[in-house]
mmCIF file of N, CA and C in Angstrom:
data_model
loop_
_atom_site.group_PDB
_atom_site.id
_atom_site.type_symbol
_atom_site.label_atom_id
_atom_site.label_comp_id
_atom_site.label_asym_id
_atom_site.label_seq_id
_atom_site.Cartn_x
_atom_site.Cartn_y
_atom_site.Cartn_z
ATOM 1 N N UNK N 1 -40.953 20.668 -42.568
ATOM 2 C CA UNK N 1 -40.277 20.981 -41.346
ATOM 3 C C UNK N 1 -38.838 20.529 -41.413
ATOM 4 N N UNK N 2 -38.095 21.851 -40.790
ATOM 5 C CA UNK N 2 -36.692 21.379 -41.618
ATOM 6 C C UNK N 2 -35.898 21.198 -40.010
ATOM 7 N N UNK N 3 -35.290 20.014 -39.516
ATOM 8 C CA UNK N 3 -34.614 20.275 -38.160
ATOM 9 C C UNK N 3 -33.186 20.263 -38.069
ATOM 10 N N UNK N 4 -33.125 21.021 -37.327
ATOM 11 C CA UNK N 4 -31.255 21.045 -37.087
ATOM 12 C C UNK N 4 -30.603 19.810 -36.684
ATOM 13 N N UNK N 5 -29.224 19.335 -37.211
ATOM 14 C CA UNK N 5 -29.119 18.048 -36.669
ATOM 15 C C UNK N 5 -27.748 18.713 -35.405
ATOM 16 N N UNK N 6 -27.456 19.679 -35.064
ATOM 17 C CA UNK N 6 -27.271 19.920 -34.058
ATOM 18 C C UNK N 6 -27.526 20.244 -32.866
ATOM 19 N N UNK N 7 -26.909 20.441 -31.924
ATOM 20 C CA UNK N 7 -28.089 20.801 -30.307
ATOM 21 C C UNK N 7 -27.229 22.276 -30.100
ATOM 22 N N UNK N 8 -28.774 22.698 -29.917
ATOM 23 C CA UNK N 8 -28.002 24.271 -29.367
ATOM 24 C C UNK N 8 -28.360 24.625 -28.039
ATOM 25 N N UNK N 9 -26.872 25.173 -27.750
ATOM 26 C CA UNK N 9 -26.337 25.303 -26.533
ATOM 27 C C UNK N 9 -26.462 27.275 -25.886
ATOM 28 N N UNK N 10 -26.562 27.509 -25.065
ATOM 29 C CA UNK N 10 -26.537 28.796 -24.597
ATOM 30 C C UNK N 10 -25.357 29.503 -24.467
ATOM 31 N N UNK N 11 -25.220 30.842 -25.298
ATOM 32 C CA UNK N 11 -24.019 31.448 -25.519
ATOM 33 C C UNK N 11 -23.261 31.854 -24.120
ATOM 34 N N UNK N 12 -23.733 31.917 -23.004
ATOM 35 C CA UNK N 12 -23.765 32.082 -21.828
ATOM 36 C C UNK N 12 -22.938 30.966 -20.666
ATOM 37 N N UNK N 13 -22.080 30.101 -21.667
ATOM 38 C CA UNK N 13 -22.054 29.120 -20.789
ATOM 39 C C UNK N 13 -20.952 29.235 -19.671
ATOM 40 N N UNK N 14 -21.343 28.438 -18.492
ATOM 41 C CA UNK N 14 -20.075 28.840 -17.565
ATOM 42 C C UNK N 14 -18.923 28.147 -17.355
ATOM 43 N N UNK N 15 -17.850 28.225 -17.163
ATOM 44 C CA UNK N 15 -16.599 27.581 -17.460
ATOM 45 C C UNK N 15 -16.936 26.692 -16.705
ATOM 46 N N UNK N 16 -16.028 25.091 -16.316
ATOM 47 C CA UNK N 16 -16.243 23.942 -15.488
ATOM 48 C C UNK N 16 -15.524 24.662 -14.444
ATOM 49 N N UNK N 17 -15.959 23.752 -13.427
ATOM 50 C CA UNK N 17 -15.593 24.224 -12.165
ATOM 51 C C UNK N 17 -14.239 23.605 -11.604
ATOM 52 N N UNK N 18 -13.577 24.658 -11.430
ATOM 53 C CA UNK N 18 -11.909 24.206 -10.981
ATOM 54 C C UNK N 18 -11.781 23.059 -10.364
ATOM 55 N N UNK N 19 -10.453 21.906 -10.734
ATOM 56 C CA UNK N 19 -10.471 21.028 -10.430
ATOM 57 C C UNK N 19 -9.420 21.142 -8.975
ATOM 58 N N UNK N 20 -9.646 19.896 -8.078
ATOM 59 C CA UNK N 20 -8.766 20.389 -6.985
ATOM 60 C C UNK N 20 -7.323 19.186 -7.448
ATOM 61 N N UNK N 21 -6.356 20.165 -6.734
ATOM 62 C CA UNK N 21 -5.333 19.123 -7.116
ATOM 63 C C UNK N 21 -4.922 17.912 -6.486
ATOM 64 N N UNK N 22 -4.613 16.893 -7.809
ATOM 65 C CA UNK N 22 -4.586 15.772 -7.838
ATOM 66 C C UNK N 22 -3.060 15.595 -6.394
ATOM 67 N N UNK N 23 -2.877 14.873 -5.481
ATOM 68 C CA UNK N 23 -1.983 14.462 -4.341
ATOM 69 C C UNK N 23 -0.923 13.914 -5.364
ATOM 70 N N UNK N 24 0.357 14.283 -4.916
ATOM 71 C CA UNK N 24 1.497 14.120 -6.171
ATOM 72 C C UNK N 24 2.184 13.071 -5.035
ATOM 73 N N UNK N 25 2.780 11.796 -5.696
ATOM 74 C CA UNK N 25 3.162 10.735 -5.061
ATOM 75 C C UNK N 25 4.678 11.492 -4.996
ATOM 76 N N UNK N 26 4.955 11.170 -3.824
ATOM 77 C CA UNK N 26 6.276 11.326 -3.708
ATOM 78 C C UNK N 26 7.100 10.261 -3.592
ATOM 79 N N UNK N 27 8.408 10.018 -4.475
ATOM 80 C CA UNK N 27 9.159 9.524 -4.733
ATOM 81 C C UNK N 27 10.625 9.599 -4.037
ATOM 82 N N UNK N 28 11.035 9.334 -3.278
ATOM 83 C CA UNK N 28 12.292 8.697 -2.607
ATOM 84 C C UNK N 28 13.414 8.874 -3.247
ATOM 85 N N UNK N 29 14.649 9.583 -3.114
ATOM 86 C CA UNK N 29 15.888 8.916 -4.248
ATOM 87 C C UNK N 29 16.490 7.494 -3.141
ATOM 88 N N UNK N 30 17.094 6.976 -4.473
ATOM 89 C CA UNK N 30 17.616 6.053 -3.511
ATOM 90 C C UNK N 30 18.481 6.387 -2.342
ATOM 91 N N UNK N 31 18.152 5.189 -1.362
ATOM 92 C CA UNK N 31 18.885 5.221 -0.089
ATOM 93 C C UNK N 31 18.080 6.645 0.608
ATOM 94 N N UNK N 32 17.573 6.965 0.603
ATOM 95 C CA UNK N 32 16.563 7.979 0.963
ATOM 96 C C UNK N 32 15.409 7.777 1.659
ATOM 97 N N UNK N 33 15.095 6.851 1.685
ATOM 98 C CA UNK N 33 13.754 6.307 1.847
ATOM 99 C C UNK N 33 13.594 6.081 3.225
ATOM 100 N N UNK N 34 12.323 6.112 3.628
ATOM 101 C CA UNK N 34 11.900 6.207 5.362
ATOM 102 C C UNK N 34 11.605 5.225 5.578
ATOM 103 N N UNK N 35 10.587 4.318 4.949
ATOM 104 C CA UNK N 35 10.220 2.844 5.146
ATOM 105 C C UNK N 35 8.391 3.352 5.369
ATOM 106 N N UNK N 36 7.873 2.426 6.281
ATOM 107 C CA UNK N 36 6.560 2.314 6.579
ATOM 108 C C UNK N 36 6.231 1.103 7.777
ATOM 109 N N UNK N 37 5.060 1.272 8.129
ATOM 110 C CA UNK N 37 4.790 0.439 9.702
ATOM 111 C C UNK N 37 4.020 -0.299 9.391
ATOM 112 N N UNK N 38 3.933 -1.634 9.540
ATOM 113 C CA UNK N 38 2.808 -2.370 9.610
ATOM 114 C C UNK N 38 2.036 -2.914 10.535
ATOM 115 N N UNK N 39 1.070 -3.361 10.797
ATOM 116 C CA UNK N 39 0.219 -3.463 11.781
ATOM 117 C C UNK N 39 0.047 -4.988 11.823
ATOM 118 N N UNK N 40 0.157 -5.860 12.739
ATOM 119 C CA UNK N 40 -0.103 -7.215 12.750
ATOM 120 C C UNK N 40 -1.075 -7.644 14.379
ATOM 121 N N UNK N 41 -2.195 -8.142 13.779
ATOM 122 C CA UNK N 41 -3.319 -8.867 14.408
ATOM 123 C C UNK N 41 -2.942 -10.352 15.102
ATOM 124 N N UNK N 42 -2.464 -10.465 16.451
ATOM 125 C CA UNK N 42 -1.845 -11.711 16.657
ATOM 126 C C UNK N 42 -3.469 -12.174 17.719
ATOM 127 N N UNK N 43 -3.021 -13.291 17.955
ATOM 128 C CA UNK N 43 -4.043 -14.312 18.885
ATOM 129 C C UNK N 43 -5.336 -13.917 18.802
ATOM 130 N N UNK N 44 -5.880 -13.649 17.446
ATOM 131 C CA UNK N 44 -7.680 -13.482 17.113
ATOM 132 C C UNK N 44 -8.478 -14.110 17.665
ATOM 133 N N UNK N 45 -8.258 -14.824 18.397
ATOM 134 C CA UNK N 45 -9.632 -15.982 19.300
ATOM 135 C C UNK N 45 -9.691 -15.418 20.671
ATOM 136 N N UNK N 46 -9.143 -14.392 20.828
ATOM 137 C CA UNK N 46 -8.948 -14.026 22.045
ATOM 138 C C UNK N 46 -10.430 -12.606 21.742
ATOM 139 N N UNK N 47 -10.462 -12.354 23.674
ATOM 140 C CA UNK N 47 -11.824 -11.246 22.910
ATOM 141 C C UNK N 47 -11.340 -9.922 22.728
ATOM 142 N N UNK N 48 -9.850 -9.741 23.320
ATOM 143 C CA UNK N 48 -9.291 -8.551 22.709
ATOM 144 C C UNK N 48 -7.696 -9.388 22.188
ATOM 145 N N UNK N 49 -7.910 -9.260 20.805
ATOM 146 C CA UNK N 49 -6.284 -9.507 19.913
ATOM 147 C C UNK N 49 -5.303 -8.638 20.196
ATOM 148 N N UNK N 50 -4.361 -9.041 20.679
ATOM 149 C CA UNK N 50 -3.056 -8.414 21.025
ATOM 150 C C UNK N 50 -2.768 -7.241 19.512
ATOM 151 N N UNK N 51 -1.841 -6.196 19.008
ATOM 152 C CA UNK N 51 -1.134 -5.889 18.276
ATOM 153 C C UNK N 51 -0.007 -5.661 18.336
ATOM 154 N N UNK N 52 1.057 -5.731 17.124
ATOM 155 C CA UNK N 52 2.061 -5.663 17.162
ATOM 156 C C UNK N 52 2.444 -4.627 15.813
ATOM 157 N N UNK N 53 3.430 -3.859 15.659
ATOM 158 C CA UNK N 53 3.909 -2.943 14.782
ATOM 159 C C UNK N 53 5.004 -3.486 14.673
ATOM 160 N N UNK N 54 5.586 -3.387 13.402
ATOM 161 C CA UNK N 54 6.742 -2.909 12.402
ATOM 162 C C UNK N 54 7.472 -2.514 11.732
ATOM 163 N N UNK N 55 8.280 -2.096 11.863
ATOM 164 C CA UNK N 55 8.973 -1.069 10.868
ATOM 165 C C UNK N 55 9.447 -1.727 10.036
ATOM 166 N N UNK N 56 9.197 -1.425 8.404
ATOM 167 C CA UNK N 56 9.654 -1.934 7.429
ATOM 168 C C UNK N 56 10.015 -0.931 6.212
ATOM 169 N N UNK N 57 11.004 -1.972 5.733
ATOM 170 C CA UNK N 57 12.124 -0.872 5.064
ATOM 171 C C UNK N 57 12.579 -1.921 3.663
ATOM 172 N N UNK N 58 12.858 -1.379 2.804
ATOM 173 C CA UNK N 58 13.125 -2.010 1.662
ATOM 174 C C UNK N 58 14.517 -1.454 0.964
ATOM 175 N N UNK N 59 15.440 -2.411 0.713
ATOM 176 C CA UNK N 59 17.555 -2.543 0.415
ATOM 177 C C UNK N 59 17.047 -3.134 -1.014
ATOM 178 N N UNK N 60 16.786 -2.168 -2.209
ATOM 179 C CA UNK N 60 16.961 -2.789 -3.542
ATOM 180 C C UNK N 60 15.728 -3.841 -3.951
ATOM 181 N N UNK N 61 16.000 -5.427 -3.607
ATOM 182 C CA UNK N 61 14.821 -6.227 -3.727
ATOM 183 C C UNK N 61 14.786 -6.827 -2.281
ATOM 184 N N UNK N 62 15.411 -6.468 -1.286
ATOM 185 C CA UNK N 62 15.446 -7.458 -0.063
ATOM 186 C C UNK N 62 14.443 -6.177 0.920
ATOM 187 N N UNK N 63 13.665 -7.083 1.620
ATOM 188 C CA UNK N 63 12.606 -5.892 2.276
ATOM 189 C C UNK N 63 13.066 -6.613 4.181
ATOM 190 N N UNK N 64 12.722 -5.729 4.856
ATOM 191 C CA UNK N 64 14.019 -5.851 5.973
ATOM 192 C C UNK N 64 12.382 -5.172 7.383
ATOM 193 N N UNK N 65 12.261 -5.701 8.558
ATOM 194 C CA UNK N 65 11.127 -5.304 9.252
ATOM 195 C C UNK N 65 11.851 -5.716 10.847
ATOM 196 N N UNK N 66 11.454 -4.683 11.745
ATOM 197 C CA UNK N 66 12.068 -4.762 13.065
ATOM 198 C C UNK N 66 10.777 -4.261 13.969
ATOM 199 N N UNK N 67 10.873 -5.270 15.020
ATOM 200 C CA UNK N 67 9.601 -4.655 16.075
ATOM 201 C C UNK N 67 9.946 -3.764 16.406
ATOM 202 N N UNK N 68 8.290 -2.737 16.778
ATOM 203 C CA UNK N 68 8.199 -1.339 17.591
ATOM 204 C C UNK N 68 7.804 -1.840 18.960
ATOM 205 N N UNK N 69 8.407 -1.426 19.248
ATOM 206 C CA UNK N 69 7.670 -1.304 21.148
ATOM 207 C C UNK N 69 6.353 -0.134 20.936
ATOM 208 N N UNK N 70 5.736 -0.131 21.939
ATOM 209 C CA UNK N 70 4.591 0.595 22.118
ATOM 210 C C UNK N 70 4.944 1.897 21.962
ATOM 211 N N UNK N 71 5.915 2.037 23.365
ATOM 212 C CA UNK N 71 6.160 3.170 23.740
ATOM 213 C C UNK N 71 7.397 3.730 22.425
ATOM 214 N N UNK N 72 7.743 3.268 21.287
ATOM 215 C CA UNK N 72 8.507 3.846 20.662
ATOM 216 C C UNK N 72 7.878 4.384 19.457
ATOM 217 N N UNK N 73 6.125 3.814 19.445
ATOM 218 C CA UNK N 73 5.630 3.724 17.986
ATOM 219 C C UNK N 73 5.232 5.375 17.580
ATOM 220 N N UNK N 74 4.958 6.325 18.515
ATOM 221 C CA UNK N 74 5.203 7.427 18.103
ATOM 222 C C UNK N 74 6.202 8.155 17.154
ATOM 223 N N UNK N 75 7.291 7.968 18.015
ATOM 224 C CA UNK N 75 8.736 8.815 17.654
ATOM 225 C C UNK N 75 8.677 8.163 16.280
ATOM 226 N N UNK N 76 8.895 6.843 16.178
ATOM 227 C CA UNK N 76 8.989 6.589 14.806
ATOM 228 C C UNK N 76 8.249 6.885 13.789
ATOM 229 N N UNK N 77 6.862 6.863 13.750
ATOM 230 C CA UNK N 77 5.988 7.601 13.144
ATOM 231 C C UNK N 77 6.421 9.021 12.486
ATOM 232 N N UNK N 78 7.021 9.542 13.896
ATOM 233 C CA UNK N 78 7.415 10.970 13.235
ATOM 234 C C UNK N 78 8.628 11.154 12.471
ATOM 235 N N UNK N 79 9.448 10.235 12.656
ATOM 236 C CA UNK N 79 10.600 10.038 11.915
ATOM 237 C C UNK N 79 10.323 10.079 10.537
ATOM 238 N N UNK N 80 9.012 9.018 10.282
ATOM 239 C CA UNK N 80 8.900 8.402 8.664
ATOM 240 C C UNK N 80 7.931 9.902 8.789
ATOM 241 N N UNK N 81 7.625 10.654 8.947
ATOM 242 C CA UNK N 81 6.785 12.077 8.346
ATOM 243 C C UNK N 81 7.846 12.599 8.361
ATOM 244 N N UNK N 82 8.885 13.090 8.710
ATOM 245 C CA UNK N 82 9.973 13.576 8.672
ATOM 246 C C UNK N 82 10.572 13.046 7.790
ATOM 247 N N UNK N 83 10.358 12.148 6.757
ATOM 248 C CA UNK N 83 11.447 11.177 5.762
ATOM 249 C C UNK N 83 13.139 11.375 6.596
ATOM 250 N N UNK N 84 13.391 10.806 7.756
ATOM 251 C CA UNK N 84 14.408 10.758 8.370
ATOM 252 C C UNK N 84 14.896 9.051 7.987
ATOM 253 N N UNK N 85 16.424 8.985 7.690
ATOM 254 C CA UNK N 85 16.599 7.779 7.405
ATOM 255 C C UNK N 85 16.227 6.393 7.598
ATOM 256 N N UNK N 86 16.555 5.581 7.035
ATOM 257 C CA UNK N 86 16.670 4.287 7.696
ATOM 258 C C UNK N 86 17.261 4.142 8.803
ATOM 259 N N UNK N 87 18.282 3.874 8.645
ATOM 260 C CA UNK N 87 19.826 3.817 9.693
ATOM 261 C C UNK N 87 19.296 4.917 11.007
ATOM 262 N N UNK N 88 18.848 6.439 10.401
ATOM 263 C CA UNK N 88 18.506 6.835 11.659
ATOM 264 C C UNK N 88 17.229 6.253 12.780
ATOM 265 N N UNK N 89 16.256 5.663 11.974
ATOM 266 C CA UNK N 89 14.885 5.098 12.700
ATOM 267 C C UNK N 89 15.260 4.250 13.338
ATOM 268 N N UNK N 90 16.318 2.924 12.437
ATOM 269 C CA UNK N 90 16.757 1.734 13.470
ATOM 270 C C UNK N 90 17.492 2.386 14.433
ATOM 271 N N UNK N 91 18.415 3.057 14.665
ATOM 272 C CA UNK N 91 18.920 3.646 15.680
ATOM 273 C C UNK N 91 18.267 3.772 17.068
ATOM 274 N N UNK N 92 16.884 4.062 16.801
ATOM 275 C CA UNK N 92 16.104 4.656 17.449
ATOM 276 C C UNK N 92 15.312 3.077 18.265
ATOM 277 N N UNK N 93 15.229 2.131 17.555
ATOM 278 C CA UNK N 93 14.734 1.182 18.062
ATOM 279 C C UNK N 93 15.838 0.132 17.955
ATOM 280 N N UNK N 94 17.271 0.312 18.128
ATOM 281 C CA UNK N 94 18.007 -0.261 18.224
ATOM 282 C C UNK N 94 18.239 0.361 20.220
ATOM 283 N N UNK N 95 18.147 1.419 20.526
ATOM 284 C CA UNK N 95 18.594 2.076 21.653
ATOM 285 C C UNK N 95 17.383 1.260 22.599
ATOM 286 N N UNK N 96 18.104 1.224 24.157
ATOM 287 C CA UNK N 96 18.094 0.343 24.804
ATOM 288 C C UNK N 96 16.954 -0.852 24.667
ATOM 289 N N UNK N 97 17.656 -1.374 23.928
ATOM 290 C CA UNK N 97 16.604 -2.641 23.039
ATOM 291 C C UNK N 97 17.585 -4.015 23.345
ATOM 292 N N UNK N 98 16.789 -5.035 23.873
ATOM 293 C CA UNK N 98 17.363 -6.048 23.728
ATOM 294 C C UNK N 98 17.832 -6.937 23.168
ATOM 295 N N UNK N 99 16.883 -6.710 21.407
ATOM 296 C CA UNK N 99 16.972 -7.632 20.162
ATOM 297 C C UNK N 99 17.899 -6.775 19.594
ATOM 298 N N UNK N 100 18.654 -7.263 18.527
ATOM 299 C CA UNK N 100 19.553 -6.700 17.819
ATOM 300 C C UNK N 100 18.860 -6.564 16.703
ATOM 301 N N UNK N 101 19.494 -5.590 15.810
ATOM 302 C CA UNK N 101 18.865 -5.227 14.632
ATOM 303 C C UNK N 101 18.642 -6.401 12.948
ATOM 304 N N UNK N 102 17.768 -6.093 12.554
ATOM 305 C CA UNK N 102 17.365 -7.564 11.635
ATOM 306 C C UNK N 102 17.175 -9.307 12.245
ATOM 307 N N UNK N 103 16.662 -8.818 13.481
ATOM 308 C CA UNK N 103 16.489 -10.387 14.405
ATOM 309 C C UNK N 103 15.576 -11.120 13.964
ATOM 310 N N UNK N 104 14.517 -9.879 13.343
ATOM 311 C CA UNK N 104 13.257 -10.723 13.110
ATOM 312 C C UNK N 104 13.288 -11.316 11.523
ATOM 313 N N UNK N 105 14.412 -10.675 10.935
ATOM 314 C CA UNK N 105 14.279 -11.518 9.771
ATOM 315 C C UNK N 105 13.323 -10.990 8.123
ATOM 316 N N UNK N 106 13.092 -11.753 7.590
ATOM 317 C CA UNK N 106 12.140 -11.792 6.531
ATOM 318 C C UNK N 106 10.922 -12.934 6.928
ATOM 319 N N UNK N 107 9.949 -12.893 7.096
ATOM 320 C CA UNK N 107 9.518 -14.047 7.070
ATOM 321 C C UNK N 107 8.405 -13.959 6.260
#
């Protein structure tokens, strides 16, 4: 008995099934860039924790974050889907705002 040391396959075979496409990171040129929001969990012992948002933005190696008001956290949202500037977003939460811009610092 003589055996094949290969495996046979059916001439019939069907191509793989199309792959879907891979989400292509998009890349910023400099000074271009929209930033991103972060979400911060304050007074956890409480039975509902307050939140607070941020807009944060990154100058080279220095990373730069300014509070959202509630009522502003929309518009800005749409700003950064819009890749609309820096300078233009703070604008936006610079207007009738009481803190001045970069108050909050790095921390």
């Amino acid at each position: 008995m003589c055996r094949s040391t290969h495996a046979t396959y059916p001439q019939n075979r069907l191509p793989p099934p199309p792959r879907e496409p891979t989400k292509q990171r998009r890349h910023s040129p400099k000074g271009k860039a929209s930033g991103w929001i972060e979400e911060r969990l304050g007074n956890l012992k409480r039975q509902n924790p307050s939140t607070s948002y941020y807009y944060c933005w990154q100058q080279g190696t220095n990373r730069g974050k300014q509070y959202i008001p509630v009522r502003k956290l929309a518009a800005v949202q749409q700003m950064i889907d819009q890749r609309c500037s820096m300078g233009d977003i703070l604008a936006v939460l610079a207007k009738d705002s009481n803190t001045p811009i970069g108050s909050q610092g790095n921390r």
